[in-house]
PDB file of C-alpha atoms and ligand atoms in Angstrom:
ATOM      1  CA  MET A   1     -36.567 194.974 -47.080  1.00 45.00           C
ATOM      2  CA  ASN A   2     -39.270 195.771 -44.594  1.00 53.00           C
ATOM      3  CA  TYR A   3     -37.577 197.124 -41.510  1.00 55.00           C
ATOM      4  CA  GLU A   4     -39.869 195.065 -39.263  1.00 56.00           C
ATOM      5  CA  ASP A   5     -38.249 191.937 -40.740  1.00 61.00           C
ATOM      6  CA  THR A   6     -35.172 192.312 -38.584  1.00 86.00           C
ATOM      7  CA  LEU A   7     -37.106 192.367 -35.314  1.00 92.00           C
ATOM      8  CA  GLY A   8     -38.119 189.499 -33.052  1.00 91.00           C
ATOM      9  CA  LYS A   9     -41.432 189.030 -31.261  1.00 93.00           C
ATOM     10  CA  ILE A  10     -42.959 191.724 -29.079  1.00 96.00           C
ATOM     11  CA  MET A  11     -41.685 191.148 -25.535  1.00 97.00           C
ATOM     12  CA  TYR A  12     -43.728 193.829 -23.754  1.00 98.00           C
ATOM     13  CA  ASP A  13     -46.652 195.508 -25.478  1.00 98.00           C
ATOM     14  CA  GLU A  14     -47.991 198.994 -24.767  1.00 98.00           C
ATOM     15  CA  GLU A  15     -50.542 197.854 -22.232  1.00 98.00           C
ATOM     16  CA  THR A  16     -48.009 195.777 -20.278  1.00 98.00           C
ATOM     17  CA  ILE A  17     -45.541 198.664 -20.269  1.00 98.00           C
ATOM     18  CA  ALA A  18     -48.160 201.171 -19.085  1.00 98.00           C
ATOM     19  CA  LYS A  19     -49.239 198.866 -16.261  1.00 98.00           C
ATOM     20  CA  ARG A  20     -45.674 198.319 -15.038  1.00 98.00           C
ATOM     21  CA  VAL A  21     -44.826 202.042 -15.259  1.00 98.00           C
ATOM     22  CA  ALA A  22     -47.916 202.848 -13.177  1.00 98.00           C
ATOM     23  CA  GLU A  23     -46.845 200.276 -10.556  1.00 98.00           C
ATOM     24  CA  LEU A  24     -43.343 201.723 -10.411  1.00 98.00           C
ATOM     25  CA  GLY A  25     -44.718 205.259 -10.087  1.00 98.00           C
ATOM     26  CA  ALA A  26     -46.952 204.232  -7.205  1.00 98.00           C
ATOM     27  CA  GLN A  27     -44.141 202.367  -5.440  1.00 98.00           C
ATOM     28  CA  ILE A  28     -41.640 205.204  -5.856  1.00 98.00           C
ATOM     29  CA  SER A  29     -44.177 207.809  -4.691  1.00 98.00           C
ATOM     30  CA  ALA A  30     -45.051 205.755  -1.604  1.00 98.00           C
ATOM     31  CA  ASP A  31     -41.386 205.198  -0.713  1.00 98.00           C
ATOM     32  CA  TYR A  32     -40.433 208.867  -1.029  1.00 98.00           C
ATOM     33  CA  GLU A  33     -43.547 210.040   0.823  1.00 98.00           C
ATOM     34  CA  ARG A  34     -42.555 207.711   3.675  1.00 98.00           C
ATOM     35  CA  ASP A  35     -38.796 208.372   3.701  1.00 98.00           C
ATOM     36  CA  TYR A  36     -38.654 212.043   2.673  1.00 98.00           C
ATOM     37  CA  PRO A  37     -42.086 213.548   3.405  1.00 98.00           C
ATOM     38  CA  GLY A  38     -42.727 216.924   1.795  1.00 97.00           C
ATOM     39  CA  GLU A  39     -39.360 216.964  -0.003  1.00 98.00           C
ATOM     40  CA  GLU A  40     -38.874 217.347  -3.718  1.00 98.00           C
ATOM     41  CA  LEU A  41     -37.670 214.507  -5.882  1.00 98.00           C
ATOM     42  CA  LEU A  42     -35.321 215.246  -8.743  1.00 98.00           C
ATOM     43  CA  CYS A  43     -35.468 212.673 -11.547  1.00 98.00           C
ATOM     44  CA  ILE A  44     -32.317 212.616 -13.632  1.00 98.00           C
ATOM     45  CA  THR A  45     -32.686 211.012 -17.022  1.00 98.00           C
ATOM     46  CA  ILE A  46     -29.843 209.875 -19.207  1.00 95.00           C
ATOM     47  CA  LEU A  47     -30.407 210.870 -22.822  1.00 95.00           C
ATOM     48  CA  LYS A  48     -31.474 209.712 -25.187  1.00 94.00           C
ATOM     49  CA  GLY A  49     -32.854 206.266 -24.352  1.00 95.00           C
ATOM     50  CA  GLY A  50     -34.234 207.094 -20.924  1.00 97.00           C
ATOM     51  CA  ALA A  51     -36.406 209.967 -22.151  1.00 97.00           C
ATOM     52  CA  VAL A  52     -39.392 207.868 -23.234  1.00 98.00           C
ATOM     53  CA  PHE A  53     -39.642 205.892 -19.984  1.00 98.00           C
ATOM     54  CA  ALA A  54     -38.962 209.010 -17.889  1.00 98.00           C
ATOM     55  CA  SER A  55     -41.778 210.995 -19.469  1.00 98.00           C
ATOM     56  CA  ASP A  56     -44.231 208.179 -18.722  1.00 98.00           C
ATOM     57  CA  LEU A  57     -42.905 207.609 -15.204  1.00 98.00           C
ATOM     58  CA  LEU A  58     -42.957 211.321 -14.308  1.00 98.00           C
ATOM     59  CA  ARG A  59     -46.700 211.448 -14.920  1.00 98.00           C
ATOM     60  CA  ARG A  60     -47.195 208.575 -12.476  1.00 98.00           C
ATOM     61  CA  LEU A  61     -45.380 210.249  -9.583  1.00 98.00           C
ATOM     62  CA  THR A  62     -47.565 211.893  -6.965  1.00 98.00           C
ATOM     63  CA  VAL A  63     -44.727 213.542  -5.003  1.00 98.00           C
ATOM     64  CA  ASP A  64     -43.228 216.970  -5.837  1.00 98.00           C
ATOM     65  CA  ALA A  65     -41.175 215.648  -8.759  1.00 98.00           C
ATOM     66  CA  ARG A  66     -38.846 217.578 -11.070  1.00 98.00           C
ATOM     67  CA  ILE A  67     -36.858 216.389 -14.063  1.00 98.00           C
ATOM     68  CA  ASP A  68     -33.451 217.161 -15.510  1.00 98.00           C
ATOM     69  CA  PHE A  69     -31.363 215.557 -18.225  1.00 98.00           C
ATOM     70  CA  MET A  70     -27.792 214.449 -18.798  1.00 97.00           C
ATOM     71  CA  ALA A  71     -26.098 213.119 -21.878  1.00 95.00           C
ATOM     72  CA  VAL A  72     -23.064 210.901 -21.509  1.00 92.00           C
ATOM     73  CA  SER A  73     -20.880 208.824 -23.751  1.00 85.00           C
ATOM     74  CA  SER A  74     -18.430 206.169 -22.762  1.00 74.00           C
ATOM     75  CA  TYR A  75     -14.900 206.189 -24.034  1.00 67.00           C
ATOM     76  CA  GLY A  76     -13.929 203.322 -26.285  1.00 60.00           C
ATOM     77  CA  SER A  77     -15.949 201.510 -28.917  1.00 56.00           C
ATOM     78  CA  SER A  78     -19.723 201.839 -28.966  1.00 53.00           C
ATOM     79  CA  THR A  79     -20.311 198.170 -28.217  1.00 54.00           C
ATOM     80  CA  LYS A  80     -17.872 197.841 -25.330  1.00 57.00           C
ATOM     81  CA  SER A  81     -18.404 200.028 -22.293  1.00 60.00           C
ATOM     82  CA  SER A  82     -15.073 201.090 -20.813  1.00 64.00           C
ATOM     83  CA  GLY A  83     -16.509 202.432 -17.588  1.00 68.00           C
ATOM     84  CA  VAL A  84     -15.068 205.881 -18.170  1.00 78.00           C
ATOM     85  CA  VAL A  85     -17.785 208.315 -19.050  1.00 85.00           C
ATOM     86  CA  ARG A  86     -17.695 211.726 -20.630  1.00 89.00           C
ATOM     87  CA  ILE A  87     -20.492 214.151 -19.781  1.00 93.00           C
ATOM     88  CA  ASN A  88     -21.712 215.685 -23.043  1.00 94.00           C
ATOM     89  CA  LYS A  89     -24.594 217.577 -21.461  1.00 96.00           C
ATOM     90  CA  ASP A  90     -24.598 218.333 -17.768  1.00 97.00           C
ATOM     91  CA  LEU A  91     -27.553 219.023 -15.458  1.00 98.00           C
ATOM     92  CA  ASP A  92     -29.085 222.507 -15.183  1.00 97.00           C
ATOM     93  CA  THR A  93     -29.906 221.775 -11.543  1.00 96.00           C
ATOM     94  CA  ASP A  94     -27.649 222.020  -8.511  1.00 98.00           C
ATOM     95  CA  ILE A  95     -28.227 218.664  -6.792  1.00 98.00           C
ATOM     96  CA  GLU A  96     -26.692 219.576  -3.425  1.00 98.00           C
ATOM     97  CA  GLY A  97     -29.037 218.443  -0.657  1.00 98.00           C
ATOM     98  CA  LYS A  98     -31.530 216.977  -3.165  1.00 98.00           C
ATOM     99  CA  ASN A  99     -33.098 213.532  -3.402  1.00 98.00           C
ATOM    100  CA  VAL A 100     -32.018 212.234  -6.783  1.00 98.00           C
ATOM    101  CA  LEU A 101     -33.612 209.386  -8.711  1.00 98.00           C
ATOM    102  CA  ILE A 102     -31.695 208.295 -11.789  1.00 98.00           C
ATOM    103  CA  VAL A 103     -34.103 207.100 -14.473  1.00 98.00           C
ATOM    104  CA  GLU A 104     -32.525 204.776 -17.048  1.00 97.00           C
ATOM    105  CA  ASP A 105     -33.841 202.792 -19.970  1.00 97.00           C
ATOM    106  CA  ILE A 106     -31.655 199.731 -19.451  1.00 97.00           C
ATOM    107  CA  ILE A 107     -28.728 198.632 -17.306  1.00 96.00           C
ATOM    108  CA  ASP A 108     -26.343 196.242 -18.961  1.00 94.00           C
ATOM    109  CA  SER A 109     -22.774 196.056 -17.613  1.00 93.00           C
ATOM    110  CA  GLY A 110     -23.617 198.807 -15.134  1.00 94.00           C
ATOM    111  CA  LEU A 111     -20.333 200.570 -15.877  1.00 92.00           C
ATOM    112  CA  THR A 112     -21.903 203.798 -17.145  1.00 91.00           C
ATOM    113  CA  LEU A 113     -24.042 204.316 -14.056  1.00 94.00           C
ATOM    114  CA  HIS A 114     -21.356 203.135 -11.668  1.00 93.00           C
ATOM    115  CA  TYR A 115     -19.083 205.894 -12.895  1.00 91.00           C
ATOM    116  CA  LEU A 116     -21.825 208.513 -13.136  1.00 93.00           C
ATOM    117  CA  ILE A 117     -23.044 207.938  -9.598  1.00 95.00           C
ATOM    118  CA  GLU A 118     -19.561 208.409  -8.218  1.00 94.00           C
ATOM    119  CA  THR A 119     -19.405 211.769 -10.018  1.00 94.00           C
ATOM    120  CA  LEU A 120     -22.835 212.806  -8.738  1.00 97.00           C
ATOM    121  CA  TRP A 121     -22.029 211.963  -5.084  1.00 97.00           C
ATOM    122  CA  TYR A 122     -19.244 214.578  -5.196  1.00 97.00           C
ATOM    123  CA  ARG A 123     -21.938 217.222  -5.693  1.00 98.00           C
ATOM    124  CA  GLY A 124     -23.433 216.523  -2.257  1.00 98.00           C
ATOM    125  CA  PRO A 125     -26.951 215.209  -2.913  1.00 98.00           C
ATOM    126  CA  LYS A 126     -28.969 213.988   0.084  1.00 98.00           C
ATOM    127  CA  SER A 127     -29.754 210.648  -1.575  1.00 98.00           C
ATOM    128  CA  ILE A 128     -29.319 208.846  -4.879  1.00 98.00           C
ATOM    129  CA  LYS A 129     -31.491 205.961  -6.023  1.00 98.00           C
ATOM    130  CA  ILE A 130     -31.645 204.168  -9.355  1.00 98.00           C
ATOM    131  CA  CYS A 131     -34.694 203.219 -11.391  1.00 98.00           C
ATOM    132  CA  THR A 132     -34.318 201.309 -14.649  1.00 98.00           C
ATOM    133  CA  PHE A 133     -37.039 200.077 -16.937  1.00 98.00           C
ATOM    134  CA  LEU A 134     -35.030 197.047 -18.077  1.00 98.00           C
ATOM    135  CA  ASN A 135     -32.262 195.188 -16.315  1.00 98.00           C
ATOM    136  CA  LYS A 136     -29.848 192.589 -17.678  1.00 96.00           C
ATOM    137  CA  PRO A 137     -28.484 191.054 -14.456  1.00 95.00           C
ATOM    138  CA  ALA A 138     -26.392 188.404 -16.248  1.00 93.00           C
ATOM    139  CA  ARG A 139     -24.291 191.119 -17.889  1.00 90.00           C
ATOM    140  CA  ARG A 140     -23.408 193.091 -14.745  1.00 93.00           C
ATOM    141  CA  ARG A 141     -19.686 193.786 -14.327  1.00 93.00           C
ATOM    142  CA  VAL A 142     -19.799 195.994 -11.247  1.00 94.00           C
ATOM    143  CA  ASP A 143     -21.769 195.944  -8.037  1.00 93.00           C
ATOM    144  CA  LEU A 144     -24.576 198.448  -8.520  1.00 95.00           C
ATOM    145  CA  PRO A 145     -27.533 198.850  -6.185  1.00 94.00           C
ATOM    146  CA  VAL A 146     -30.635 199.148  -8.389  1.00 97.00           C
ATOM    147  CA  ASP A 147     -33.652 200.255  -6.352  1.00 98.00           C
ATOM    148  CA  TYR A 148     -36.459 199.986  -8.904  1.00 98.00           C
ATOM    149  CA  ILE A 149     -36.622 197.630 -11.891  1.00 98.00           C
ATOM    150  CA  GLY A 150     -39.370 197.396 -14.503  1.00 98.00           C
ATOM    151  CA  PHE A 151     -38.386 194.003 -15.869  1.00 98.00           C
ATOM    152  CA  ASP A 152     -35.390 191.689 -15.569  1.00 98.00           C
ATOM    153  CA  ILE A 153     -34.537 190.366 -19.005  1.00 96.00           C
ATOM    154  CA  GLU A 154     -32.233 187.821 -20.555  1.00 94.00           C
ATOM    155  CA  ASN A 155     -29.277 188.784 -22.654  1.00 92.00           C
ATOM    156  CA  ARG A 156     -30.865 189.964 -25.916  1.00 92.00           C
ATOM    157  CA  PHE A 157     -30.336 193.227 -27.757  1.00 94.00           C
ATOM    158  CA  ILE A 158     -33.466 195.210 -26.981  1.00 96.00           C
ATOM    159  CA  VAL A 159     -35.059 197.972 -29.052  1.00 96.00           C
ATOM    160  CA  GLY A 160     -38.188 200.108 -28.811  1.00 97.00           C
ATOM    161  CA  TYR A 161     -39.701 202.373 -26.134  1.00 98.00           C
ATOM    162  CA  GLY A 162     -36.677 204.699 -26.365  1.00 97.00           C
ATOM    163  CA  LEU A 163     -34.051 202.004 -26.926  1.00 97.00           C
ATOM    164  CA  ASP A 164     -32.207 202.110 -30.212  1.00 95.00           C
ATOM    165  CA  TYR A 165     -30.051 200.151 -32.559  1.00 93.00           C
ATOM    166  CA  ASP A 166     -27.917 202.705 -34.378  1.00 91.00           C
ATOM    167  CA  GLU A 167     -30.515 205.426 -33.510  1.00 94.00           C
ATOM    168  CA  LYS A 168     -33.331 203.377 -35.036  1.00 94.00           C
ATOM    169  CA  TYR A 169     -36.460 201.953 -33.381  1.00 96.00           C
ATOM    170  CA  ARG A 170     -36.695 204.418 -30.466  1.00 97.00           C
ATOM    171  CA  ASN A 171     -40.194 205.297 -31.678  1.00 97.00           C
ATOM    172  CA  LEU A 172     -41.662 201.805 -31.315  1.00 97.00           C
ATOM    173  CA  PRO A 173     -44.301 201.883 -28.551  1.00 98.00           C
ATOM    174  CA  TYR A 174     -43.420 198.322 -27.480  1.00 98.00           C
ATOM    175  CA  ILE A 175     -40.278 196.449 -26.424  1.00 98.00           C
ATOM    176  CA  THR A 176     -38.832 193.921 -28.827  1.00 97.00           C
ATOM    177  CA  CYS A 177     -35.383 192.626 -29.722  1.00 94.00           C
ATOM    178  CA  LEU A 178     -33.219 192.284 -32.772  1.00 91.00           C
ATOM    179  CA  ASP A 179     -33.847 189.008 -34.497  1.00 81.00           C
ATOM    180  CA  GLU A 180     -30.575 187.149 -34.223  1.00 71.00           C
ATOM    181  CA  GLU A 181     -31.329 184.495 -36.826  1.00 61.00           C
TER     182      GLU A 181
HETATM  183  P1  IMP B   1     -23.854 199.802 -19.439  1.00 97.83           P
HETATM  184  O1  IMP B   1     -22.845 200.806 -18.997  1.00 97.83           O
HETATM  185  O2  IMP B   1     -23.217 198.584 -20.041  1.00 97.83           O
HETATM  186  O3  IMP B   1     -24.835 199.422 -18.333  1.00 97.83           O
HETATM  187  O4  IMP B   1     -24.607 200.472 -20.635  1.00 97.83           O
HETATM  188  C1  IMP B   1     -25.902 200.877 -20.559  1.00 97.83           C
HETATM  189  C2  IMP B   1     -26.294 201.622 -21.825  1.00 97.83           C
HETATM  190  O5  IMP B   1     -25.998 200.871 -23.013  1.00 97.83           O
HETATM  191  C3  IMP B   1     -27.802 201.818 -21.832  1.00 97.83           C
HETATM  192  O6  IMP B   1     -28.169 203.011 -21.180  1.00 97.83           O
HETATM  193  C4  IMP B   1     -28.123 201.792 -23.299  1.00 97.83           C
HETATM  194  O7  IMP B   1     -27.969 203.089 -23.835  1.00 97.83           O
HETATM  195  C5  IMP B   1     -27.090 200.863 -23.901  1.00 97.83           C
HETATM  196  N1  IMP B   1     -27.638 199.494 -24.015  1.00 97.83           N
HETATM  197  C6  IMP B   1     -27.310 198.415 -23.275  1.00 97.83           C
HETATM  198  N2  IMP B   1     -28.004 197.327 -23.639  1.00 97.83           N
HETATM  199  C7  IMP B   1     -28.814 197.712 -24.650  1.00 97.83           C
HETATM  200  C8  IMP B   1     -29.811 197.019 -25.457  1.00 97.83           C
HETATM  201  O8  IMP B   1     -30.099 195.813 -25.315  1.00 97.83           O
HETATM  202  N3  IMP B   1     -30.445 197.773 -26.393  1.00 97.83           N
HETATM  203  C9  IMP B   1     -30.175 199.095 -26.587  1.00 97.83           C
HETATM  204  N4  IMP B   1     -29.268 199.774 -25.851  1.00 97.83           N
HETATM  205  C10 IMP B   1     -28.589 199.094 -24.894  1.00 97.83           C
HETATM  206 MG1   MG B   2     -28.997 204.784 -21.774  1.00 97.83          MG
END
């Protein structure tokens, strides 16, 4: 079986993704220049999915931007988020007094980030904002303020551009979904 057979149509191609990432980078840079002039911006990316988007976004930021990574896993089964998160890899950076921008691939129930943000606030950052490339608003189970969104999408299982199904398809340069037929 050709592994492309299990995928649906391309939802966002490379050109569309690049254009939206550039727009987000410009908007984020303008906002931080206005609200926190001259201050550094620490982007925190959640591994692994967020890494592809983050590396593109970082190159579109014109402020003094840094990057650090975290790896988390949620307790419970892999398909059902329990809202309790274990930190498998913590930040190298002390975030006290810093402006933090969390860079995510996709927000689904919102439980992972909801928990993570609570943990990060305890470390005394100056600000925390959230940027996600994809957002599934219909699936949200907690109130989560999302500051920057690439695209709002319907409830499909998305792969490509860093997003995986069982670790597969992260390498696709476009966004598509699993074919549910
Ligand atoms: P949440 O806690 O339900 O918001 O879970 C978000 C995480 O689940 C994301 O960071 C992804 O790693 C994963 N996820 C949620 N929806 C999808 C999807 O459609 N495709 C691939 N991964 C997804
Ligand atoms: Mg993720």
